mmCIF file with all atom_site columns, C-alpha atoms in Angstrom:
data_model
loop_
_atom_site.group_PDB
_atom_site.id
_atom_site.type_symbol
_atom_site.label_atom_id
_atom_site.label_alt_id
_atom_site.label_comp_id
_atom_site.label_asym_id
_atom_site.label_entity_id
_atom_site.label_seq_id
_atom_site.pdbx_PDB_ins_code
_atom_site.Cartn_x
_atom_site.Cartn_y
_atom_site.Cartn_z
_atom_site.occupancy
_atom_site.B_iso_or_equiv
_atom_site.pdbx_formal_charge
_atom_site.auth_seq_id
_atom_site.auth_comp_id
_atom_site.auth_asym_id
_atom_site.auth_atom_id
_atom_site.pdbx_PDB_model_num
ATOM 1   C CA . LEU A 1 1   ? 65.891 7.013   -43.946 1.00 40.00 ? 241 LEU A CA 1
ATOM 2   C CA . SER A 1 2   ? 65.771 8.785   -40.566 1.00 41.00 ? 242 SER A CA 1
ATOM 3   C CA . TRP A 1 3   ? 64.846 12.082  -42.297 1.00 36.00 ? 243 TRP A CA 1
ATOM 4   C CA . CYS A 1 4   ? 61.888 10.260  -43.897 1.00 39.00 ? 244 CYS A CA 1
ATOM 5   C CA . LYS A 1 5   ? 60.587 9.054   -40.494 1.00 41.00 ? 245 LYS A CA 1
ATOM 6   C CA . ALA A 1 6   ? 60.852 12.592  -39.161 1.00 42.00 ? 246 ALA A CA 1
ATOM 7   C CA . LEU A 1 7   ? 58.617 13.889  -41.970 1.00 39.00 ? 247 LEU A CA 1
ATOM 8   C CA . LEU A 1 8   ? 55.949 11.205  -41.650 1.00 38.00 ? 248 LEU A CA 1
ATOM 9   C CA . PRO A 1 9   ? 54.085 12.580  -38.629 1.00 42.00 ? 249 PRO A CA 1
ATOM 10  C CA . ALA A 1 10  ? 53.854 16.040  -40.186 1.00 43.00 ? 250 ALA A CA 1
ATOM 11  C CA . ALA A 1 11  ? 52.823 14.755  -43.595 1.00 41.00 ? 251 ALA A CA 1
ATOM 12  C CA . PHE A 1 12  ? 50.293 12.265  -42.235 1.00 38.00 ? 252 PHE A CA 1
ATOM 13  C CA . PRO A 1 13  ? 48.728 13.524  -39.025 1.00 42.00 ? 253 PRO A CA 1
ATOM 14  C CA . PRO A 1 14  ? 46.898 10.851  -37.020 1.00 41.00 ? 254 PRO A CA 1
ATOM 15  C CA . VAL A 1 15  ? 43.299 10.388  -38.058 1.00 39.00 ? 255 VAL A CA 1
ATOM 16  C CA . ARG A 1 16  ? 40.748 10.313  -35.289 1.00 40.00 ? 256 ARG A CA 1
ATOM 17  C CA . LEU A 1 17  ? 37.722 8.257   -36.168 1.00 37.00 ? 257 LEU A CA 1
ATOM 18  C CA . GLU A 1 18  ? 34.630 9.321   -34.258 1.00 42.00 ? 258 GLU A CA 1
ATOM 19  C CA . ILE A 1 19  ? 31.569 7.160   -33.951 1.00 44.00 ? 259 ILE A CA 1
ATOM 20  C CA . ASN A 1 20  ? 28.372 8.775   -32.759 1.00 46.00 ? 260 ASN A CA 1
ATOM 21  C CA . ASP A 1 21  ? 25.487 7.191   -30.922 1.00 47.00 ? 261 ASP A CA 1
ATOM 22  C CA . SER A 1 22  ? 21.860 7.416   -32.038 1.00 48.00 ? 262 SER A CA 1
ATOM 23  C CA . GLU A 1 23  ? 21.577 10.929  -30.602 1.00 50.00 ? 263 GLU A CA 1
ATOM 24  C CA . GLY A 1 24  ? 24.688 12.187  -32.386 1.00 52.00 ? 264 GLY A CA 1
ATOM 25  C CA . HIS A 1 25  ? 26.858 12.164  -29.265 1.00 48.00 ? 265 HIS A CA 1
ATOM 26  C CA . PRO A 1 26  ? 30.407 10.832  -29.591 1.00 48.00 ? 266 PRO A CA 1
ATOM 27  C CA . SER A 1 27  ? 30.548 7.193   -28.622 1.00 44.00 ? 267 SER A CA 1
ATOM 28  C CA . SER A 1 28  ? 33.594 5.281   -27.504 1.00 41.00 ? 268 SER A CA 1
ATOM 29  C CA . SER A 1 29  ? 34.337 1.628   -27.014 1.00 37.00 ? 269 SER A CA 1
ATOM 30  C CA . HIS A 1 30  ? 36.365 2.758   -24.002 1.00 39.00 ? 270 HIS A CA 1
ATOM 31  C CA . GLN A 1 31  ? 33.301 4.111   -22.230 1.00 42.00 ? 271 GLN A CA 1
ATOM 32  C CA . THR A 1 32  ? 32.396 2.009   -19.256 1.00 58.00 ? 272 THR A CA 1
ATOM 33  C CA . LEU A 1 33  ? 28.904 1.378   -18.060 1.00 70.00 ? 273 LEU A CA 1
ATOM 34  C CA . LYS A 1 34  ? 28.044 2.875   -14.713 1.00 80.00 ? 274 LYS A CA 1
ATOM 35  C CA . GLY A 1 35  ? 25.329 2.480   -12.139 1.00 87.00 ? 275 GLY A CA 1
ATOM 36  C CA . THR A 1 36  ? 22.059 0.922   -13.199 1.00 92.00 ? 276 THR A CA 1
ATOM 37  C CA . SER A 1 37  ? 23.309 0.269   -16.740 1.00 92.00 ? 277 SER A CA 1
ATOM 38  C CA . LYS A 1 38  ? 26.111 -1.872  -15.358 1.00 95.00 ? 278 LYS A CA 1
ATOM 39  C CA . TRP A 1 39  ? 23.833 -3.548  -12.805 1.00 96.00 ? 279 TRP A CA 1
ATOM 40  C CA . ALA A 1 40  ? 21.443 -4.557  -15.574 1.00 95.00 ? 280 ALA A CA 1
ATOM 41  C CA . THR A 1 41  ? 24.167 -6.469  -17.462 1.00 96.00 ? 281 THR A CA 1
ATOM 42  C CA . SER A 1 42  ? 24.706 -9.131  -14.759 1.00 96.00 ? 282 SER A CA 1
ATOM 43  C CA . LEU A 1 43  ? 24.190 -9.997  -11.134 1.00 97.00 ? 283 LEU A CA 1
ATOM 44  C CA . GLU A 1 44  ? 27.991 -10.168 -10.820 1.00 97.00 ? 284 GLU A CA 1
ATOM 45  C CA . ASN A 1 45  ? 28.278 -6.501  -11.844 1.00 96.00 ? 285 ASN A CA 1
ATOM 46  C CA . LEU A 1 46  ? 25.524 -5.551  -9.424  1.00 97.00 ? 286 LEU A CA 1
ATOM 47  C CA . LEU A 1 47  ? 27.273 -7.316  -6.547  1.00 97.00 ? 287 LEU A CA 1
ATOM 48  C CA . GLU A 1 48  ? 30.609 -5.600  -7.339  1.00 96.00 ? 288 GLU A CA 1
ATOM 49  C CA . ASP A 1 49  ? 29.076 -2.145  -6.815  1.00 96.00 ? 289 ASP A CA 1
ATOM 50  C CA . PRO A 1 50  ? 28.422 -1.057  -3.189  1.00 96.00 ? 290 PRO A CA 1
ATOM 51  C CA . GLU A 1 51  ? 25.501 1.119   -4.316  1.00 95.00 ? 291 GLU A CA 1
ATOM 52  C CA . GLY A 1 52  ? 24.103 -1.799  -6.310  1.00 96.00 ? 292 GLY A CA 1
ATOM 53  C CA . VAL A 1 53  ? 24.329 -4.073  -3.263  1.00 97.00 ? 293 VAL A CA 1
ATOM 54  C CA . LYS A 1 54  ? 22.595 -1.415  -1.172  1.00 97.00 ? 294 LYS A CA 1
ATOM 55  C CA . ARG A 1 55  ? 19.703 -1.136  -3.660  1.00 97.00 ? 295 ARG A CA 1
ATOM 56  C CA . PHE A 1 56  ? 19.464 -4.922  -4.120  1.00 97.00 ? 296 PHE A CA 1
ATOM 57  C CA . ARG A 1 57  ? 19.314 -5.386  -0.333  1.00 97.00 ? 297 ARG A CA 1
ATOM 58  C CA . GLU A 1 58  ? 16.593 -2.747  -0.148  1.00 97.00 ? 298 GLU A CA 1
ATOM 59  C CA . PHE A 1 59  ? 14.607 -4.717  -2.731  1.00 97.00 ? 299 PHE A CA 1
ATOM 60  C CA . LEU A 1 60  ? 15.236 -8.113  -1.101  1.00 97.00 ? 300 LEU A CA 1
ATOM 61  C CA . LYS A 1 61  ? 14.194 -6.738  2.281   1.00 97.00 ? 301 LYS A CA 1
ATOM 62  C CA . LYS A 1 62  ? 10.774 -5.915  0.781   1.00 96.00 ? 302 LYS A CA 1
ATOM 63  C CA . GLU A 1 63  ? 10.629 -9.492  -0.559  1.00 95.00 ? 303 GLU A CA 1
ATOM 64  C CA . PHE A 1 64  ? 11.638 -10.951 2.826   1.00 95.00 ? 304 PHE A CA 1
ATOM 65  C CA . SER A 1 65  ? 14.746 -12.574 1.337   1.00 96.00 ? 305 SER A CA 1
ATOM 66  C CA . GLU A 1 66  ? 17.556 -10.189 2.279   1.00 97.00 ? 306 GLU A CA 1
ATOM 67  C CA . GLU A 1 67  ? 19.313 -13.078 4.043   1.00 97.00 ? 307 GLU A CA 1
ATOM 68  C CA . ASN A 1 68  ? 20.322 -14.461 0.636   1.00 97.00 ? 308 ASN A CA 1
ATOM 69  C CA . VAL A 1 69  ? 22.520 -11.520 -0.321  1.00 98.00 ? 309 VAL A CA 1
ATOM 70  C CA . LEU A 1 70  ? 23.773 -11.158 3.263   1.00 98.00 ? 310 LEU A CA 1
ATOM 71  C CA . PHE A 1 71  ? 24.854 -14.820 3.247   1.00 97.00 ? 311 PHE A CA 1
ATOM 72  C CA . TRP A 1 72  ? 26.532 -14.403 -0.158  1.00 98.00 ? 312 TRP A CA 1
ATOM 73  C CA . LEU A 1 73  ? 28.403 -11.301 1.072   1.00 98.00 ? 313 LEU A CA 1
ATOM 74  C CA . ALA A 1 74  ? 29.434 -13.039 4.313   1.00 97.00 ? 314 ALA A CA 1
ATOM 75  C CA . CYS A 1 75  ? 30.860 -15.945 2.279   1.00 97.00 ? 315 CYS A CA 1
ATOM 76  C CA . GLU A 1 76  ? 32.805 -13.542 0.063   1.00 97.00 ? 316 GLU A CA 1
ATOM 77  C CA . GLU A 1 77  ? 34.267 -11.876 3.152   1.00 97.00 ? 317 GLU A CA 1
ATOM 78  C CA . PHE A 1 78  ? 34.989 -15.282 4.723   1.00 97.00 ? 318 PHE A CA 1
ATOM 79  C CA . LYS A 1 79  ? 37.136 -16.308 1.732   1.00 96.00 ? 319 LYS A CA 1
ATOM 80  C CA . LYS A 1 80  ? 39.491 -13.414 2.537   1.00 96.00 ? 320 LYS A CA 1
ATOM 81  C CA . THR A 1 81  ? 39.900 -14.437 6.185   1.00 95.00 ? 321 THR A CA 1
ATOM 82  C CA . GLN A 1 82  ? 43.445 -15.183 7.338   1.00 92.00 ? 322 GLN A CA 1
ATOM 83  C CA . GLY A 1 83  ? 44.349 -17.352 10.310  1.00 91.00 ? 323 GLY A CA 1
ATOM 84  C CA . LYS A 1 84  ? 42.656 -20.480 11.650  1.00 89.00 ? 324 LYS A CA 1
ATOM 85  C CA . LYS A 1 85  ? 41.204 -18.824 14.765  1.00 92.00 ? 325 LYS A CA 1
ATOM 86  C CA . GLN A 1 86  ? 39.614 -15.945 12.820  1.00 94.00 ? 326 GLN A CA 1
ATOM 87  C CA . MET A 1 87  ? 38.373 -18.418 10.220  1.00 94.00 ? 327 MET A CA 1
ATOM 88  C CA . GLN A 1 88  ? 36.777 -20.590 12.929  1.00 93.00 ? 328 GLN A CA 1
ATOM 89  C CA . GLU A 1 89  ? 35.076 -17.540 14.465  1.00 94.00 ? 329 GLU A CA 1
ATOM 90  C CA . LYS A 1 90  ? 33.721 -16.270 11.136  1.00 95.00 ? 330 LYS A CA 1
ATOM 91  C CA . ALA A 1 91  ? 32.658 -19.770 10.062  1.00 94.00 ? 331 ALA A CA 1
ATOM 92  C CA . LYS A 1 92  ? 30.730 -20.151 13.310  1.00 93.00 ? 332 LYS A CA 1
ATOM 93  C CA . ASP A 1 93  ? 29.094 -16.733 12.824  1.00 95.00 ? 333 ASP A CA 1
ATOM 94  C CA . ILE A 1 94  ? 28.021 -17.679 9.292   1.00 95.00 ? 334 ILE A CA 1
ATOM 95  C CA . TYR A 1 95  ? 26.743 -21.054 10.460  1.00 92.00 ? 335 TYR A CA 1
ATOM 96  C CA . MET A 1 96  ? 24.810 -19.648 13.423  1.00 93.00 ? 336 MET A CA 1
ATOM 97  C CA . THR A 1 97  ? 23.389 -16.696 11.434  1.00 95.00 ? 337 THR A CA 1
ATOM 98  C CA . PHE A 1 98  ? 22.451 -18.412 8.175   1.00 95.00 ? 338 PHE A CA 1
ATOM 99  C CA . LEU A 1 99  ? 22.719 -22.229 8.277   1.00 92.00 ? 339 LEU A CA 1
ATOM 100 C CA . SER A 1 100 ? 21.825 -23.603 11.694  1.00 89.00 ? 340 SER A CA 1
ATOM 101 C CA . SER A 1 101 ? 18.266 -24.794 12.340  1.00 85.00 ? 341 SER A CA 1
ATOM 102 C CA . LYS A 1 102 ? 18.095 -21.968 14.920  1.00 89.00 ? 342 LYS A CA 1
ATOM 103 C CA . ALA A 1 103 ? 19.617 -19.324 12.609  1.00 91.00 ? 343 ALA A CA 1
ATOM 104 C CA . SER A 1 104 ? 18.197 -15.823 12.862  1.00 89.00 ? 344 SER A CA 1
ATOM 105 C CA . SER A 1 105 ? 18.440 -15.283 9.078   1.00 94.00 ? 345 SER A CA 1
ATOM 106 C CA . GLN A 1 106 ? 18.300 -18.831 7.792   1.00 93.00 ? 346 GLN A CA 1
ATOM 107 C CA . VAL A 1 107 ? 18.891 -19.359 4.067   1.00 95.00 ? 347 VAL A CA 1
ATOM 108 C CA . ASN A 1 108 ? 17.204 -22.206 2.228   1.00 90.00 ? 348 ASN A CA 1
ATOM 109 C CA . VAL A 1 109 ? 19.915 -24.387 0.693   1.00 89.00 ? 349 VAL A CA 1
ATOM 110 C CA . GLU A 1 110 ? 19.920 -27.974 -0.463  1.00 84.00 ? 350 GLU A CA 1
ATOM 111 C CA . GLY A 1 111 ? 21.554 -30.387 1.963   1.00 73.00 ? 351 GLY A CA 1
ATOM 112 C CA . GLN A 1 112 ? 21.052 -28.024 4.884   1.00 64.00 ? 352 GLN A CA 1
ATOM 113 C CA . SER A 1 113 ? 19.617 -30.790 7.081   1.00 56.00 ? 353 SER A CA 1
ATOM 114 C CA . ARG A 1 114 ? 22.973 -32.615 6.868   1.00 62.00 ? 354 ARG A CA 1
ATOM 115 C CA . LEU A 1 115 ? 24.923 -29.576 8.049   1.00 69.00 ? 355 LEU A CA 1
ATOM 116 C CA . ASN A 1 116 ? 26.063 -29.504 11.629  1.00 71.00 ? 356 ASN A CA 1
ATOM 117 C CA . GLU A 1 117 ? 28.634 -27.734 13.746  1.00 76.00 ? 357 GLU A CA 1
ATOM 118 C CA . THR A 1 118 ? 31.324 -30.379 13.115  1.00 78.00 ? 358 THR A CA 1
ATOM 119 C CA . ILE A 1 119 ? 32.124 -28.626 9.817   1.00 79.00 ? 359 ILE A CA 1
ATOM 120 C CA . LEU A 1 120 ? 33.372 -25.673 11.878  1.00 85.00 ? 360 LEU A CA 1
ATOM 121 C CA . GLU A 1 121 ? 36.248 -27.664 13.391  1.00 84.00 ? 361 GLU A CA 1
ATOM 122 C CA . THR A 1 122 ? 38.338 -27.647 10.208  1.00 87.00 ? 362 THR A CA 1
ATOM 123 C CA . PRO A 1 123 ? 37.478 -24.431 8.369   1.00 90.00 ? 363 PRO A CA 1
ATOM 124 C CA . HIS A 1 124 ? 38.892 -23.560 4.963   1.00 91.00 ? 364 HIS A CA 1
ATOM 125 C CA . PRO A 1 125 ? 38.222 -20.559 2.670   1.00 92.00 ? 365 PRO A CA 1
ATOM 126 C CA . LEU A 1 126 ? 35.941 -22.471 0.282   1.00 92.00 ? 366 LEU A CA 1
ATOM 127 C CA . MET A 1 127 ? 33.971 -24.483 2.843   1.00 92.00 ? 367 MET A CA 1
ATOM 128 C CA . PHE A 1 128 ? 30.748 -22.588 2.068   1.00 93.00 ? 368 PHE A CA 1
ATOM 129 C CA . GLN A 1 129 ? 31.316 -22.381 -1.703  1.00 94.00 ? 369 GLN A CA 1
ATOM 130 C CA . LYS A 1 130 ? 28.647 -24.911 -2.787  1.00 92.00 ? 370 LYS A CA 1
ATOM 131 C CA . LEU A 1 131 ? 26.050 -23.271 -0.558  1.00 94.00 ? 371 LEU A CA 1
ATOM 132 C CA . GLN A 1 132 ? 27.093 -19.818 -1.723  1.00 96.00 ? 372 GLN A CA 1
ATOM 133 C CA . ASP A 1 133 ? 26.759 -20.949 -5.346  1.00 96.00 ? 373 ASP A CA 1
ATOM 134 C CA . GLN A 1 134 ? 23.236 -22.238 -4.632  1.00 95.00 ? 374 GLN A CA 1
ATOM 135 C CA . ILE A 1 135 ? 22.230 -18.897 -3.154  1.00 97.00 ? 375 ILE A CA 1
ATOM 136 C CA . PHE A 1 136 ? 23.873 -17.010 -6.022  1.00 97.00 ? 376 PHE A CA 1
ATOM 137 C CA . ASN A 1 137 ? 21.902 -19.064 -8.561  1.00 97.00 ? 377 ASN A CA 1
ATOM 138 C CA . LEU A 1 138 ? 18.715 -18.586 -6.584  1.00 96.00 ? 378 LEU A CA 1
ATOM 139 C CA . MET A 1 139 ? 19.250 -14.808 -6.678  1.00 97.00 ? 379 MET A CA 1
ATOM 140 C CA . LYS A 1 140 ? 20.373 -14.819 -10.325 1.00 97.00 ? 380 LYS A CA 1
ATOM 141 C CA . TYR A 1 141 ? 17.447 -16.799 -11.691 1.00 96.00 ? 381 TYR A CA 1
ATOM 142 C CA . ASP A 1 142 ? 14.777 -15.545 -9.329  1.00 95.00 ? 382 ASP A CA 1
ATOM 143 C CA . SER A 1 143 ? 15.095 -12.270 -7.454  1.00 97.00 ? 383 SER A CA 1
ATOM 144 C CA . TYR A 1 144 ? 17.592 -10.503 -9.768  1.00 98.00 ? 384 TYR A CA 1
ATOM 145 C CA . SER A 1 145 ? 15.179 -10.431 -12.726 1.00 96.00 ? 385 SER A CA 1
ATOM 146 C CA . ARG A 1 146 ? 12.410 -9.106  -10.466 1.00 97.00 ? 386 ARG A CA 1
ATOM 147 C CA . PHE A 1 147 ? 14.834 -6.509  -9.088  1.00 98.00 ? 387 PHE A CA 1
ATOM 148 C CA . LEU A 1 148 ? 15.439 -5.156  -12.613 1.00 97.00 ? 388 LEU A CA 1
ATOM 149 C CA . LYS A 1 149 ? 11.670 -4.572  -12.947 1.00 97.00 ? 389 LYS A CA 1
ATOM 150 C CA . SER A 1 150 ? 11.212 -3.207  -9.430  1.00 96.00 ? 390 SER A CA 1
ATOM 151 C CA . ASP A 1 151 ? 10.464 0.349   -8.347  1.00 95.00 ? 391 ASP A CA 1
ATOM 152 C CA . VAL A 1 152 ? 13.741 0.352   -6.375  1.00 95.00 ? 392 VAL A CA 1
ATOM 153 C CA . PHE A 1 153 ? 15.756 -0.217  -9.570  1.00 96.00 ? 393 PHE A CA 1
ATOM 154 C CA . LEU A 1 154 ? 13.599 1.840   -11.943 1.00 95.00 ? 394 LEU A CA 1
ATOM 155 C CA . ASN A 1 155 ? 13.462 4.864   -9.626  1.00 94.00 ? 395 ASN A CA 1
ATOM 156 C CA . HIS A 1 156 ? 17.238 4.783   -9.155  1.00 93.00 ? 396 HIS A CA 1
ATOM 157 C CA . LYS A 1 157 ? 17.705 4.493   -12.917 1.00 93.00 ? 397 LYS A CA 1
ATOM 158 C CA . LYS A 1 158 ? 15.363 7.446   -13.475 1.00 94.00 ? 398 LYS A CA 1
ATOM 159 C CA . SER A 1 159 ? 17.247 9.626   -10.974 1.00 91.00 ? 399 SER A CA 1
ATOM 160 C CA . GLU A 1 160 ? 20.554 8.682   -12.655 1.00 90.00 ? 400 GLU A CA 1
ATOM 161 C CA . GLU A 1 161 ? 19.178 9.685   -16.047 1.00 90.00 ? 401 GLU A CA 1
ATOM 162 C CA . GLN A 1 162 ? 17.886 12.984  -14.665 1.00 88.00 ? 402 GLN A CA 1
ATOM 163 C CA . GLU A 1 163 ? 21.320 13.633  -13.176 1.00 85.00 ? 403 GLU A CA 1
ATOM 164 C CA . GLU A 1 164 ? 23.016 12.855  -16.511 1.00 84.00 ? 404 GLU A CA 1
ATOM 165 C CA . ASN A 1 165 ? 20.631 15.155  -18.377 1.00 82.00 ? 405 ASN A CA 1
ATOM 166 C CA . SER A 1 166 ? 21.004 18.044  -15.934 1.00 75.00 ? 406 SER A CA 1
ATOM 167 C CA . PRO A 1 167 ? 22.429 21.296  -17.381 1.00 73.00 ? 407 PRO A CA 1
ATOM 168 C CA . GLU A 1 168 ? 25.563 20.931  -15.216 1.00 69.00 ? 408 GLU A CA 1
ATOM 169 C CA . ALA A 1 169 ? 26.287 17.423  -16.535 1.00 58.00 ? 409 ALA A CA 1
ATOM 170 C CA . GLN A 1 170 ? 25.721 18.492  -20.149 1.00 57.00 ? 410 GLN A CA 1
ATOM 171 C CA . THR A 1 171 ? 28.041 21.494  -19.754 1.00 59.00 ? 411 THR A CA 1
ATOM 172 C CA . ALA A 1 172 ? 30.774 19.256  -18.332 1.00 57.00 ? 412 ALA A CA 1
ATOM 173 C CA . ALA A 1 173 ? 30.250 16.766  -21.170 1.00 55.00 ? 413 ALA A CA 1
ATOM 174 C CA . LYS A 1 174 ? 30.538 19.553  -23.767 1.00 58.00 ? 414 LYS A CA 1
ATOM 175 C CA . ARG A 1 175 ? 33.768 20.786  -22.195 1.00 58.00 ? 415 ARG A CA 1
ATOM 176 C CA . ALA A 1 176 ? 35.153 17.244  -22.201 1.00 54.00 ? 416 ALA A CA 1
ATOM 177 C CA . SER A 1 177 ? 34.047 16.781  -25.804 1.00 55.00 ? 417 SER A CA 1
ATOM 178 C CA . ARG A 1 178 ? 35.832 19.995  -26.901 1.00 57.00 ? 418 ARG A CA 1
ATOM 179 C CA . ILE A 1 179 ? 39.008 18.860  -25.174 1.00 57.00 ? 419 ILE A CA 1
ATOM 180 C CA . TYR A 1 180 ? 38.830 15.375  -26.733 1.00 56.00 ? 420 TYR A CA 1
ATOM 181 C CA . ASN A 1 181 ? 38.026 16.566  -30.252 1.00 55.00 ? 421 ASN A CA 1
ATOM 182 C CA . THR A 1 182 ? 40.787 19.152  -30.533 1.00 52.00 ? 422 THR A CA 1
#
């Protein structure tokens, strides 16, 4: 039986199934979306990409609502904070910057009038979670859809496409295709 197994690979070489996209280019389910294509799939994907955050901030700044994404990012960073003293300091910074009635970049969240500095005495990683979720939903259902139609997004998408269609990118893709298909 072992001699039979040894012959199998030679007698039946592996078959490589290739699926092509609408332009005849090899397509793969393993390809991952990048840049604007990934950003357009969800706000979560946009916020995971530093370049996406940069472009979204640029857009929100023009809409006078950059504080929303800055608050969301500060809360994400706060969740990673170790140690009570550091947590108290960061919680106070977040409160004074985004939540206090005197905040320099105040976000508009429900229940804000009931917030006061006493919450800072016993900080915990998820203490801003409800407020962060409100801001996330505000961005998701309001500014994110406008961002996808904005000049900031569309111009970046256009420059990405031009980069992908450049002769250098096509040459590299052809080389990669020859290597993969051999």
